[in-house]
Coordinates of C-alpha atoms in Angstrom, one line a residue:
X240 CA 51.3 18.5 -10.4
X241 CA 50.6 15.9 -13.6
X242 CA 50.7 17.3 -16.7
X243 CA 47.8 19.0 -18.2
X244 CA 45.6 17.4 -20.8
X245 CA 44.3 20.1 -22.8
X246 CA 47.3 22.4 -23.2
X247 CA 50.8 21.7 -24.9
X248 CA 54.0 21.7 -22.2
X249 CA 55.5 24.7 -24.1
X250 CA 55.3 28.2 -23.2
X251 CA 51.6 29.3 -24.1
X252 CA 52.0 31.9 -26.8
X253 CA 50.5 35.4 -26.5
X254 CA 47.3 34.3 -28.0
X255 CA 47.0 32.0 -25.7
X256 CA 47.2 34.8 -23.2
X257 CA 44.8 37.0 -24.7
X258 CA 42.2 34.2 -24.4
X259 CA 42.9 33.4 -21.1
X260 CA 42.5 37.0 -19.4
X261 CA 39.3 38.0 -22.0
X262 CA 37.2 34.7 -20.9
X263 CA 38.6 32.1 -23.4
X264 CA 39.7 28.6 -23.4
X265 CA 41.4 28.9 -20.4
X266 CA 39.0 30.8 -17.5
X267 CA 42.3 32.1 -15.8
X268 CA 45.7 33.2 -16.7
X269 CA 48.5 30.6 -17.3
X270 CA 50.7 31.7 -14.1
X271 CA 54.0 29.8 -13.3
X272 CA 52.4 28.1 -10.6
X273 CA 50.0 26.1 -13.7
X274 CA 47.3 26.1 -16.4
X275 CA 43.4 26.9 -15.1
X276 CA 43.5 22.9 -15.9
X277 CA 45.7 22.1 -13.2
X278 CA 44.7 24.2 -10.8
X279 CA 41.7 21.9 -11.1
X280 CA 43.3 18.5 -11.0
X281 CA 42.8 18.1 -7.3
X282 CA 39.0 17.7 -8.0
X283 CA 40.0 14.0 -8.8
X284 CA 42.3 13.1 -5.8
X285 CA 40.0 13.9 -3.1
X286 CA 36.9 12.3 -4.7
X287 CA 36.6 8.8 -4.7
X288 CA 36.8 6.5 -8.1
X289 CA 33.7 4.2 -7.7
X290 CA 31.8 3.7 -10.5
X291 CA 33.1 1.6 -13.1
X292 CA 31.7 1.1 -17.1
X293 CA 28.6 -0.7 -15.5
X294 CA 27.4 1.9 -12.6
X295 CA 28.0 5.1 -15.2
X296 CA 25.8 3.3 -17.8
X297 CA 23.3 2.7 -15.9
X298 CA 23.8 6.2 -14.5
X299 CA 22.8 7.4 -18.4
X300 CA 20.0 5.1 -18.8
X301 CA 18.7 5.5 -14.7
X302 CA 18.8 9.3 -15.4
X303 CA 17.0 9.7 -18.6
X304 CA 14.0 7.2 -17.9
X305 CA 11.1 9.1 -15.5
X306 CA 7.6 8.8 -16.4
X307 CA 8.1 10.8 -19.3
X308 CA 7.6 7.8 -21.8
X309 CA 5.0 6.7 -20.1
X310 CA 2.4 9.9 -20.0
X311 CA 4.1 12.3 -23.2
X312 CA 3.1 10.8 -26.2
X313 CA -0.4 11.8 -25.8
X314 CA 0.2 15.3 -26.3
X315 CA 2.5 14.7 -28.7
X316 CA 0.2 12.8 -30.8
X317 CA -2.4 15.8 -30.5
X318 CA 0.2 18.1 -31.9
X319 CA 1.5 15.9 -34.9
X320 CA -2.2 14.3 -35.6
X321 CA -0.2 11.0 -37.2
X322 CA 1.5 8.0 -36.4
X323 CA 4.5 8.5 -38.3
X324 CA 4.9 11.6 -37.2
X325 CA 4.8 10.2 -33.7
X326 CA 7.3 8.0 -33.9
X327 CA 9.2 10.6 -36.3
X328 CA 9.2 12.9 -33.1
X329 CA 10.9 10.4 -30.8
X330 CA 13.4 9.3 -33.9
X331 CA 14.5 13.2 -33.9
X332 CA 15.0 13.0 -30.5
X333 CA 17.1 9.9 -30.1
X334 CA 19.2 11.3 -33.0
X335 CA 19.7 14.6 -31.6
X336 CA 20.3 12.7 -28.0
X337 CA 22.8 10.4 -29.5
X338 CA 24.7 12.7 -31.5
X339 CA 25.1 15.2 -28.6
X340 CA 25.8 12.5 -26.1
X341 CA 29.0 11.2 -28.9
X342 CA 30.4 14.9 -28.7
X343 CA 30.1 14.9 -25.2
X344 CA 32.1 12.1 -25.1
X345 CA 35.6 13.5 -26.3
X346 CA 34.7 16.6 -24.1
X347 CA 34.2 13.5 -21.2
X348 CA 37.6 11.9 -21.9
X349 CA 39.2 15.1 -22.2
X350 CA 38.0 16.9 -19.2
X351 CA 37.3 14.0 -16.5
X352 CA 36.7 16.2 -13.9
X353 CA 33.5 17.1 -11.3
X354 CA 30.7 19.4 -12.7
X355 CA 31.4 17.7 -15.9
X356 CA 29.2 20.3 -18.5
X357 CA 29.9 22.9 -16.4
X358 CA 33.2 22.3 -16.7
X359 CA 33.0 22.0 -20.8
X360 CA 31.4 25.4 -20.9
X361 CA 34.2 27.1 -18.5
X362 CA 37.0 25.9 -20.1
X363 CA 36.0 26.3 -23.8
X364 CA 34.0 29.5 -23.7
X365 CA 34.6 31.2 -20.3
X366 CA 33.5 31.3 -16.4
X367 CA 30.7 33.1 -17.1
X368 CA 29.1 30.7 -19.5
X369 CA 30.1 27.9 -16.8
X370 CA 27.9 29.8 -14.3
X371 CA 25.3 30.8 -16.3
X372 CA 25.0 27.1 -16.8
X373 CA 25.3 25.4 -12.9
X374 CA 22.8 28.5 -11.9
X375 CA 20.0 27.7 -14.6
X376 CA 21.0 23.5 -13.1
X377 CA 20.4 24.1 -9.7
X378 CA 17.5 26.3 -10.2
X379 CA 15.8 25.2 -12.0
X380 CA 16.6 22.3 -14.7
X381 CA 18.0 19.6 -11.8
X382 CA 15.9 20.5 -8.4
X383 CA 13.1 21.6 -10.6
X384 CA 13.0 17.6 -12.1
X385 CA 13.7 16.2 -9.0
X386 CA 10.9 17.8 -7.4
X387 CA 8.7 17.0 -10.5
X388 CA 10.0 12.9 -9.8
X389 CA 9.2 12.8 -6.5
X390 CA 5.8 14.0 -7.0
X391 CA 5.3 11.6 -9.6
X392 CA 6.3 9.1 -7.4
X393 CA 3.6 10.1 -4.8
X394 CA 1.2 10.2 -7.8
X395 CA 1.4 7.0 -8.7
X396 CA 1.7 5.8 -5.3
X397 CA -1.5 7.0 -4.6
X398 CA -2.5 4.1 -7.3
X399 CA -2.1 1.9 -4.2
X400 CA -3.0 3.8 -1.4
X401 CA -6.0 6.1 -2.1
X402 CA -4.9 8.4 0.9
X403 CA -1.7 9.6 -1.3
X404 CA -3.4 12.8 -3.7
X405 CA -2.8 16.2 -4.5
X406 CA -6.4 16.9 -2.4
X407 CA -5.4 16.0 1.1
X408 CA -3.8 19.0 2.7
X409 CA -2.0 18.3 5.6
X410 CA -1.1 22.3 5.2
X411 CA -2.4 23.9 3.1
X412 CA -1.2 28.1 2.4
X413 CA -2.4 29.5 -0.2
X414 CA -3.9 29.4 -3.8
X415 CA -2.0 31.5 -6.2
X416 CA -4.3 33.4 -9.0
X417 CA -3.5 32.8 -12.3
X418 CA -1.5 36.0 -14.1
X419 CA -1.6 36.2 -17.6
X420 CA 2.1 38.1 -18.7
X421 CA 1.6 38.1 -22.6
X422 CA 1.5 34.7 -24.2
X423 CA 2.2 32.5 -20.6
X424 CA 0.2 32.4 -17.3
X425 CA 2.1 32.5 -14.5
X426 CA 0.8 31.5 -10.9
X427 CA -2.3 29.3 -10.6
X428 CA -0.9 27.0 -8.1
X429 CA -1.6 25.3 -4.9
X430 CA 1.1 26.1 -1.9
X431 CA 1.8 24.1 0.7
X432 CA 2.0 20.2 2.1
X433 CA -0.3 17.2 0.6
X434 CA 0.5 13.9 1.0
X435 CA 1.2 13.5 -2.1
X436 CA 4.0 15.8 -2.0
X437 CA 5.2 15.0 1.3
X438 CA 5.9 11.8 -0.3
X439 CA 8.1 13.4 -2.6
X440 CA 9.6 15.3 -0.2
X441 CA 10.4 12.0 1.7
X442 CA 11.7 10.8 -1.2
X443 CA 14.3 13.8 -2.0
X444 CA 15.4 13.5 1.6
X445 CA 16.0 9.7 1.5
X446 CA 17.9 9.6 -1.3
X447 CA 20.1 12.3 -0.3
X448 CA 20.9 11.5 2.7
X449 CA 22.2 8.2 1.3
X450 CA 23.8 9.1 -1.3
X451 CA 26.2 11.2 1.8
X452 CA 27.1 7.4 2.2
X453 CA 29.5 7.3 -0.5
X454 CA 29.2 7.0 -4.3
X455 CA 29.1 3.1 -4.3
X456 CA 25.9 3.4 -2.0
X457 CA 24.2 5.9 -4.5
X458 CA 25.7 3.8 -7.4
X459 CA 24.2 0.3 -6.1
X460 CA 20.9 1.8 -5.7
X461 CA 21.1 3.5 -9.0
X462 CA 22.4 -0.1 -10.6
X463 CA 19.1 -2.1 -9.1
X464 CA 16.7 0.2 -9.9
X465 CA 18.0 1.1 -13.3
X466 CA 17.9 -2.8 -14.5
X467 CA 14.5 -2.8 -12.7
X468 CA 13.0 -0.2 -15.4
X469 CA 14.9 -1.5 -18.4
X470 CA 13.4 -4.7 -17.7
X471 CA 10.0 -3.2 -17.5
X472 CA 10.5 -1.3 -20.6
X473 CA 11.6 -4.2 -22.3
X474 CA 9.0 -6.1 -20.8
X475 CA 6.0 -3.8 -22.4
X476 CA 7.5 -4.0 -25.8
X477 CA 7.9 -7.5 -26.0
X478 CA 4.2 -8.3 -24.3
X479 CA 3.0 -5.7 -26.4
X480 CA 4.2 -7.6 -29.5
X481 CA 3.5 -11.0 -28.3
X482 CA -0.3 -10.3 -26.6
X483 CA -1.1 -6.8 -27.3
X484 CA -1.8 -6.3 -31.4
X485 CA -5.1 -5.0 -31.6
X486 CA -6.9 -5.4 -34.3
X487 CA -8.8 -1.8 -34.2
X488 CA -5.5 -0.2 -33.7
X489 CA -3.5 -1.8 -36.6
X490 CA -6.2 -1.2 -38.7
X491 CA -6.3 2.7 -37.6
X492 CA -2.7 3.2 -37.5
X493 CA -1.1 1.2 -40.0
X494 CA -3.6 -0.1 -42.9
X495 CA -2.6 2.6 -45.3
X496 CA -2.9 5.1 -42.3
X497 CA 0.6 5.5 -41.1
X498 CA 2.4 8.2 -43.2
X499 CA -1.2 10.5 -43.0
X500 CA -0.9 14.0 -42.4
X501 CA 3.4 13.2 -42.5
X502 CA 3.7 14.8 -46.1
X503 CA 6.3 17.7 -46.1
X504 CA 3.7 19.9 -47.2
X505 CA 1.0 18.6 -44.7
X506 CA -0.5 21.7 -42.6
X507 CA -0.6 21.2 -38.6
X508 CA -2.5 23.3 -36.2
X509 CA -0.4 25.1 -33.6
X510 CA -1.7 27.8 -30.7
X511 CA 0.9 30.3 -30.4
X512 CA 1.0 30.7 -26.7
X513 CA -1.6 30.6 -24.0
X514 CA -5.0 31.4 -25.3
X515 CA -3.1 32.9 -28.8
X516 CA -4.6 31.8 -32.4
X517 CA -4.7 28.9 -34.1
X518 CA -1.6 29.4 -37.2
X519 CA -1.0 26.4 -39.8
X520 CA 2.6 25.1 -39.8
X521 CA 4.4 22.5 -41.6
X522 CA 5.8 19.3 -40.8
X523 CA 8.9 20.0 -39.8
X524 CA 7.9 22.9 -37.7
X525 CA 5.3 20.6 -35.9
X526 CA 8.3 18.0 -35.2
X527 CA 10.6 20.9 -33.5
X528 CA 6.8 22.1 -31.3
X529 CA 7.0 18.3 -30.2
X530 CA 10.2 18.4 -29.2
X531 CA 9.1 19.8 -26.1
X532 CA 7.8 16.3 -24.7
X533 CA 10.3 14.1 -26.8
X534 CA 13.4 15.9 -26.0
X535 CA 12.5 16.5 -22.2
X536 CA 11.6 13.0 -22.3
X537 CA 15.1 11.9 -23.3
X538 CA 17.3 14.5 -21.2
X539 CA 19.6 13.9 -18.0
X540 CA 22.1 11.8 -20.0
X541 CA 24.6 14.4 -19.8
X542 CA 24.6 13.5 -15.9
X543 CA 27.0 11.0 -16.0
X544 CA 29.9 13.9 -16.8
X545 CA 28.8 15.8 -13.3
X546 CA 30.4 12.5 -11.9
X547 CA 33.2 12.3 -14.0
X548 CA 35.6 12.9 -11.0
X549 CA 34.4 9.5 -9.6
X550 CA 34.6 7.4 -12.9
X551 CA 37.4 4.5 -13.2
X552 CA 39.3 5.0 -16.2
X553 CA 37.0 8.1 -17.4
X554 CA 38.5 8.6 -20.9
X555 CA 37.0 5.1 -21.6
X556 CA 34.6 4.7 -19.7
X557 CA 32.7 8.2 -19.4
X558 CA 32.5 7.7 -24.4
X559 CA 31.5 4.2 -23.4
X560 CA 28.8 5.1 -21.2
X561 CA 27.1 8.0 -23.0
X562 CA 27.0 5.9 -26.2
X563 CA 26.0 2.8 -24.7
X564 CA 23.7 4.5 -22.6
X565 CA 21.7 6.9 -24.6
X566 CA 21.5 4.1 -27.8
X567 CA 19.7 1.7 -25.2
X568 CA 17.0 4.1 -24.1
X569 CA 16.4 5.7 -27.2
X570 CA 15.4 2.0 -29.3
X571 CA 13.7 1.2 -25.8
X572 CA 11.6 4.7 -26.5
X573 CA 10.7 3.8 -30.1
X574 CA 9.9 0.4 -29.5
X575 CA 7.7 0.9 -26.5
X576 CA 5.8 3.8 -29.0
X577 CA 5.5 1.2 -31.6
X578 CA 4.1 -1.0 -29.4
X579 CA 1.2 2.1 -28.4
X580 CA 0.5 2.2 -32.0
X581 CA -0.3 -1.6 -32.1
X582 CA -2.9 -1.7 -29.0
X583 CA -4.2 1.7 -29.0
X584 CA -5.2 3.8 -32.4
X585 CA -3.8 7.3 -32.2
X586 CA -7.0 8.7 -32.9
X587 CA -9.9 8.8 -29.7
X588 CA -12.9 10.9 -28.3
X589 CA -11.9 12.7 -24.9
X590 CA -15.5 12.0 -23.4
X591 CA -15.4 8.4 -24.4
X592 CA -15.7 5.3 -21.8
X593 CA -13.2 3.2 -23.1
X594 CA -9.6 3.2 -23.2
X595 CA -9.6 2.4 -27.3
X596 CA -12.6 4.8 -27.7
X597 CA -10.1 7.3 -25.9
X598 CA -7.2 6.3 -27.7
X599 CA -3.7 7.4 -27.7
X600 CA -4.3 11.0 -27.8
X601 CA -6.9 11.7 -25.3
X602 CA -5.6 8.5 -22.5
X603 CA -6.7 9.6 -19.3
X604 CA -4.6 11.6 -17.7
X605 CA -2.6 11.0 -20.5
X606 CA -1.2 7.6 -19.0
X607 CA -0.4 6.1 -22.3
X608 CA 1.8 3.5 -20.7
X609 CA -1.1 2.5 -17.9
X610 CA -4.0 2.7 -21.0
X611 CA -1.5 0.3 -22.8
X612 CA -1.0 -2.2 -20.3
X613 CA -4.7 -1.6 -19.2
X614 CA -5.9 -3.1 -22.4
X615 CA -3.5 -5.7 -22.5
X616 CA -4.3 -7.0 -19.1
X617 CA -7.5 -5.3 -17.5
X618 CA -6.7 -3.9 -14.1
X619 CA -4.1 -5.9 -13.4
X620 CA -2.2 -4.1 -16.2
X621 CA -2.6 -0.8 -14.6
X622 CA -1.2 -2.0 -11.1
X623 CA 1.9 -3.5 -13.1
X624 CA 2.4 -0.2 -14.8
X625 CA 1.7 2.3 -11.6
X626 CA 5.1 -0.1 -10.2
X627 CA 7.0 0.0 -13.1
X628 CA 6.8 3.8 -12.9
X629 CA 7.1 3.9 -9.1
X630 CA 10.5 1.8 -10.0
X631 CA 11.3 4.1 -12.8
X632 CA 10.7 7.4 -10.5
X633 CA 12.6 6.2 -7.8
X634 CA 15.7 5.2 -9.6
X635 CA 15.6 8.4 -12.0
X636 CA 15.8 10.3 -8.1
X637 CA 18.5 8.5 -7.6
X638 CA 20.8 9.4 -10.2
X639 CA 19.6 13.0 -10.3
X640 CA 20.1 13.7 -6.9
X641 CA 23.9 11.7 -6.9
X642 CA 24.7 13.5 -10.2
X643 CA 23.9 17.0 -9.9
X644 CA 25.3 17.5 -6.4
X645 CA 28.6 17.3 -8.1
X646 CA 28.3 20.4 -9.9
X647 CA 27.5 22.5 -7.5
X648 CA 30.4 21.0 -6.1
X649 CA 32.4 22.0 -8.6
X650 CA 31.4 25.3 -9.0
X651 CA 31.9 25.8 -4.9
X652 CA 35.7 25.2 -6.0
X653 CA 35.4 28.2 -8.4
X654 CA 34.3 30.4 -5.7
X655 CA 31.1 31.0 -7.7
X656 CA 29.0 29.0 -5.1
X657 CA 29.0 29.0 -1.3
X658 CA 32.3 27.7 -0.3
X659 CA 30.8 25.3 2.6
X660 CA 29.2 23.3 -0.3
X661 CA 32.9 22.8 -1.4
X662 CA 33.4 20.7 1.3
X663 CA 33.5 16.3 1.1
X664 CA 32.5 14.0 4.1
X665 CA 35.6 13.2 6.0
X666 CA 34.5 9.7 6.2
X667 CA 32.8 8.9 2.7
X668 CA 34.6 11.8 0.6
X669 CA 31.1 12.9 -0.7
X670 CA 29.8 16.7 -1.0
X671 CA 27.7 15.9 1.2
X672 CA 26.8 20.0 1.9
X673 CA 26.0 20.2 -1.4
X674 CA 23.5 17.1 -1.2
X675 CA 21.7 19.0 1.6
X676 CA 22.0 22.3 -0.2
X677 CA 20.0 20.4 -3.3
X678 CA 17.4 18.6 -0.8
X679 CA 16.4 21.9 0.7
X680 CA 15.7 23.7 -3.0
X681 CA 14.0 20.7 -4.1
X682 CA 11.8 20.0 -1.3
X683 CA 11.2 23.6 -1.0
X684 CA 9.9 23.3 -5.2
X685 CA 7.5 20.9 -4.2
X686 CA 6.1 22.6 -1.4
X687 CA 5.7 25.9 -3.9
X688 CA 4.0 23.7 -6.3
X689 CA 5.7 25.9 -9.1
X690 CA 7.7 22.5 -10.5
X691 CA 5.3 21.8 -13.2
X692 CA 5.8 25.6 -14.7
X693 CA 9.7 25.4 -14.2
X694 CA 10.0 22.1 -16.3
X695 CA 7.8 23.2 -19.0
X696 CA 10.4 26.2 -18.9
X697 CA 13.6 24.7 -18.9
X698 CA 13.8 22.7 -22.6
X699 CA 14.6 25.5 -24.3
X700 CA 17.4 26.6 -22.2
X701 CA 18.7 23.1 -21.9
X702 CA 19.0 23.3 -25.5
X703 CA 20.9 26.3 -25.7
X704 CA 23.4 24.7 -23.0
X705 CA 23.7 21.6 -25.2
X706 CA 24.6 24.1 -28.3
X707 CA 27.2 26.4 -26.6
X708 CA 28.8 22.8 -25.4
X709 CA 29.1 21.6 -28.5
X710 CA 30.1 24.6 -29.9
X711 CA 32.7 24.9 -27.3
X712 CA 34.0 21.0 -29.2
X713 CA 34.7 23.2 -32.0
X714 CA 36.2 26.3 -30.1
X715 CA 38.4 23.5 -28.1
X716 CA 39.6 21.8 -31.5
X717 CA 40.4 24.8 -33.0
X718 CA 42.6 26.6 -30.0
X719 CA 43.9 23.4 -28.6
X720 CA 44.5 21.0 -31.7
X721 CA 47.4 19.3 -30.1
X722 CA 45.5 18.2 -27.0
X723 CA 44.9 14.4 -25.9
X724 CA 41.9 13.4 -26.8
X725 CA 41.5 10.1 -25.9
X726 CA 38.7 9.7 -27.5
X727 CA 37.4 11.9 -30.6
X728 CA 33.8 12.4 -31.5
X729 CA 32.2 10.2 -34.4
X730 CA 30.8 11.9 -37.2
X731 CA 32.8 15.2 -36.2
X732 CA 33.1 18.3 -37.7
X733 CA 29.5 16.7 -39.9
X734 CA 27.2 15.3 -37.4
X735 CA 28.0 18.2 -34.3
X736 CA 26.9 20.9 -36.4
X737 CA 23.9 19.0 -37.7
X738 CA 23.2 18.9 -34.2
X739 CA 23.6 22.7 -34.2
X740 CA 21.2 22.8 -36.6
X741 CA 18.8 21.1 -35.6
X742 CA 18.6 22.3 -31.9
X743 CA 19.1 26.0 -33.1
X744 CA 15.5 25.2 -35.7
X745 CA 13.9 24.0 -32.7
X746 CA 15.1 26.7 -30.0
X747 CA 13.6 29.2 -33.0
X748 CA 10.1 27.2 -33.6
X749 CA 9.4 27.2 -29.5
X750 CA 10.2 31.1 -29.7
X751 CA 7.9 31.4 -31.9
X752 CA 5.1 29.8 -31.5
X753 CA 5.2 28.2 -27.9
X754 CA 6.5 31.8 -26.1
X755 CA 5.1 30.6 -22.8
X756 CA 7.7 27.7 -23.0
X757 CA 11.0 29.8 -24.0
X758 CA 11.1 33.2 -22.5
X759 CA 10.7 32.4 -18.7
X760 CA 13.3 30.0 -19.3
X761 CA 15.5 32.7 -21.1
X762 CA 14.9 35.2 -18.4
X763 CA 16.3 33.0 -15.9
X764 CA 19.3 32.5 -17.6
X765 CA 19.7 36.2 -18.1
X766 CA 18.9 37.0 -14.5
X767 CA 22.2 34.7 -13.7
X768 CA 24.7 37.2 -14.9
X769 CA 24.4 40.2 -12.5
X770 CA 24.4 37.1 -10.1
X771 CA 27.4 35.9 -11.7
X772 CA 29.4 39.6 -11.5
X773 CA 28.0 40.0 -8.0
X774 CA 29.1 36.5 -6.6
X775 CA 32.3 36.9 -8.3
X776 CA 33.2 40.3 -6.8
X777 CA 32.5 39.4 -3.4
X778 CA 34.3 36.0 -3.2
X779 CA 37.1 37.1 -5.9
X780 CA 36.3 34.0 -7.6
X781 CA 39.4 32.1 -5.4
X782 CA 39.2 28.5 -5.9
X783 CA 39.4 26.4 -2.6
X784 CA 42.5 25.2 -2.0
X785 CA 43.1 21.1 -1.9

């Protein structure tokens, strides 16, 4: 057995102890047969290593970019009512994305192991908090997104071939009412099969059937498509520069117009919840209430680390990655939101018949990336942009489906999943049960047609996942400060707890006044722990042997 990386050789002392039996650092006892850690360190052997600097980077980038950037800054703009707002909201979000995705890094190099934050969470803060984590993932933060993909992807398909739309049943079962619960509406969704979402649900089950083929399969796939949307998002902000500067947009945006209504005593006008009154905030609370779009926008990154057992050289390359990764996107983001400011004002009429009448806020069907490249190019523009995204969908699949199989995975090795989803291919050493597992959740999400509600409930308890993770950097420093760290996280102990900060500001602000975004989301978190108990009682938590 190799010795462990995140305890000392010596005899653990009886503090040590204390904190392994109450849920500590370690999530079992230090036995004579090993640490918790190298109980664990067969995860590594019977994966395979095939994804070098290149195929995790593009992992981080594939992961993050969806259609997100393309369709979220109109609603943003509605909230923050001025460009330098707009662009402040995606500038908090790249710095809260890069910061976190830096402290995830020593976490990465120290822990290079499968379920990556689920990991993180078990070892610094307990089992529990590992759990509560891989059961919010699977369902509802991963399968929920993938689902949400794929039926982007048959949205914008439907660009090409009219047939494709949310409005031709195939099946359709029922129409759930709307229910109001307090400040959210629950329901008020179609079930059953479209084609726009059997697309999707051809989609899930393509990519996870190949993606049984082995990680360099998924990873190839993942690597064409990734440099596919980079390109394209490179591609709009460099036309847009070049060809797109309007003349009635710089004028609305920038002549004296860009820092309007961005004072730090400017008033913003928020609805609390669903139908709730119209309250005045400030600046920075309307920045953390845009979060919602900016943040979601930006998420996955933290995928790479479910793959961690199948990383060459992790404790370089899995830092490396994350950095590299997340700083490319998030300039990418700004940019491309520049370049919306340049060809389309920020200010429109919803009923209006053009796309700059419109404007950024009120795009139609708030396509800001398809208005954009609409105006640039005519209809042309909008065909280029309905591939870029189809690109962009597909890839973000991809990685999402690759990635979170692997925690599951790991959990399954725990005994705090079903064991058969433990088990690798015997030919391509992939969980390929847990693949399948995913496919049927997802596909069954987008037959529900409850996706949309999940997503819009999950960002406030991704958040508090990202906090307790880097919280559990400063638990892990503190109890183990003798450890290898190959790697230690820049800015650290200063630009973590900033991050702290920041997300707890914003977790508070969505509580507050956007309650039908943070309490369905809280409540299935809570709803995992009698699972956790339950699960754990009737499998004894054993781990599956090697």
């Amino acid at each position: 057995m190799p010795r462990s990386p995140t305890i000392n050789s010596q005899r653990p002392t009886t503090n040590d102890q204390r904190r392994a039996t109450s849920g500590g650092i370690l999530s079992t006892p230090i036995t004579a047969a090993g640490s918790d850690w190298e109980i664990h360190s067969h995860q590594d052997k019977e994966l395979v290593k095939g994804l070098g600097l290149t195929s995790a980077t593009m992992l981080v980038m594939g992961s993050m970019i969806g259609s997100g950037i393309f369709i979220v800054s109109a609603e943003i703009a509605r909230e923050v009512d001025s460009p330098a707002l707009l662009i402040g909201a995606w500038a908090v979000a790249g710095f809260m994305t890069i910061v976190a995705a830096l402290s995830y890094g020593e976490l990465a190099a120290m822990m290079p192991r499968a379920g990556g934050q689920y990991v993180y969470l078990r070892e610094a803060l307990g089992p529990l908090w590992g759990f509560l984590y891989g059961w919010t993932l699977f369902l509802v933060i991963q399968t929920g997104t993938i689902a949400a993909v794929g039926v982007a992807f048959g949205k914008f398909l439907g660009v090409f071939f009219p047939a494709i739309s949310s409005s031709h049943w195939i099946l359709h079962l029922w129409k759930v009412p709307p229910i109001h619960v307090g400040p959210m509406v629950l329901g008020n969704m179609d079930v059953g099969i479209n084609t726009q979402n059997l697309v999707a649900i051809l989609l899930v089950v393509f990519l996870s059937v190949v993606n049984i083929f082995g990680v360099k399969t998924g990873a190839l796939i993942q690597n064409v498509f990734t440099a596919a949307k980079v390109s394209a998002l490179l591609g709009l902000a460099l036309f847009g520069l070049a060809m797109g500067r309007n003349a009635h947009a710089l004028a609305a945006n920038f002549s004296g117009h860009f820092w309007r209504n961005a004072g730090l005593g400017a008033q913003h006008a928020v609805q609390v919840g669903v139908g709730g009154p119209i309250v005045m905030v400030g600046t920075l609370t309307i920045l953390a209430v845009a979060q919602v779009g900016s943040l979601f926008s930006a998420d996955a990154w933290n995928n790479v680390t479910f793959t961690a057992g199948e990383v060459k050289n992790p404790s370089r390359n899995l830092p490396l990655s994350l950095a590299l990764g997340t700083g490319v996107v998030i300039a990418l983001y700004i940019a491309c939101n520049f370049i919306y400011l340049t060809v389309l004002p920020l200010d429109g009429v919803g009923s209006a018949a053009t796309i700059l009448g419109r404007g950024i806020k009120y795009a139609a069907e708030e396509r800001v990336g398809t208005a954009v490249m609409t105006q640039m190019f005519g209809s042309l523009g909008g065909l280029l942009m309905a591939g870029a995204i189809l690109i962009s969908a597909f890839g973000c699949n991809n990685g999402l489906i690759l990635s979170g199989a692997r925690v599951y995975y790991a959990m399954a090795k725990d005994g705090l999943f079903f064991r058969s989803v433990a088990k690798l291919h015997p030919t391509y050493k992939t969980p390929a049960v847990s693949l399948m597992v995913q496919m049927v959740w997802a596909c069954l999400l987008c037959v529900s047609g409850s996706y949309g509600q999940l997503l819009d409930y999950i960002i406030f308890a991704v958040l508090v996942f990202y906090i307790l993770t880097i919280v559990g950097l400063f638990v892990l420093r503190r109890t183990h400060p003798n450890a290898e760290r190959p790697y230690r996280a820049v800015g650290y102990p200063v630009l973590p707890a900033i991050y702290i900060v920041m997300a707890l500001f914003i977790d508070v602000v969505l509580l507050r006044y956007k309650p039908q975004f943070t309490w369905p989301g809280l409540i299935v978190v809570l709803l995992g722990i009698p699972v956790y108990y339950a699960w754990s009682k009737s499998a004894g938590a054993k781990r599956v042997p090697a």
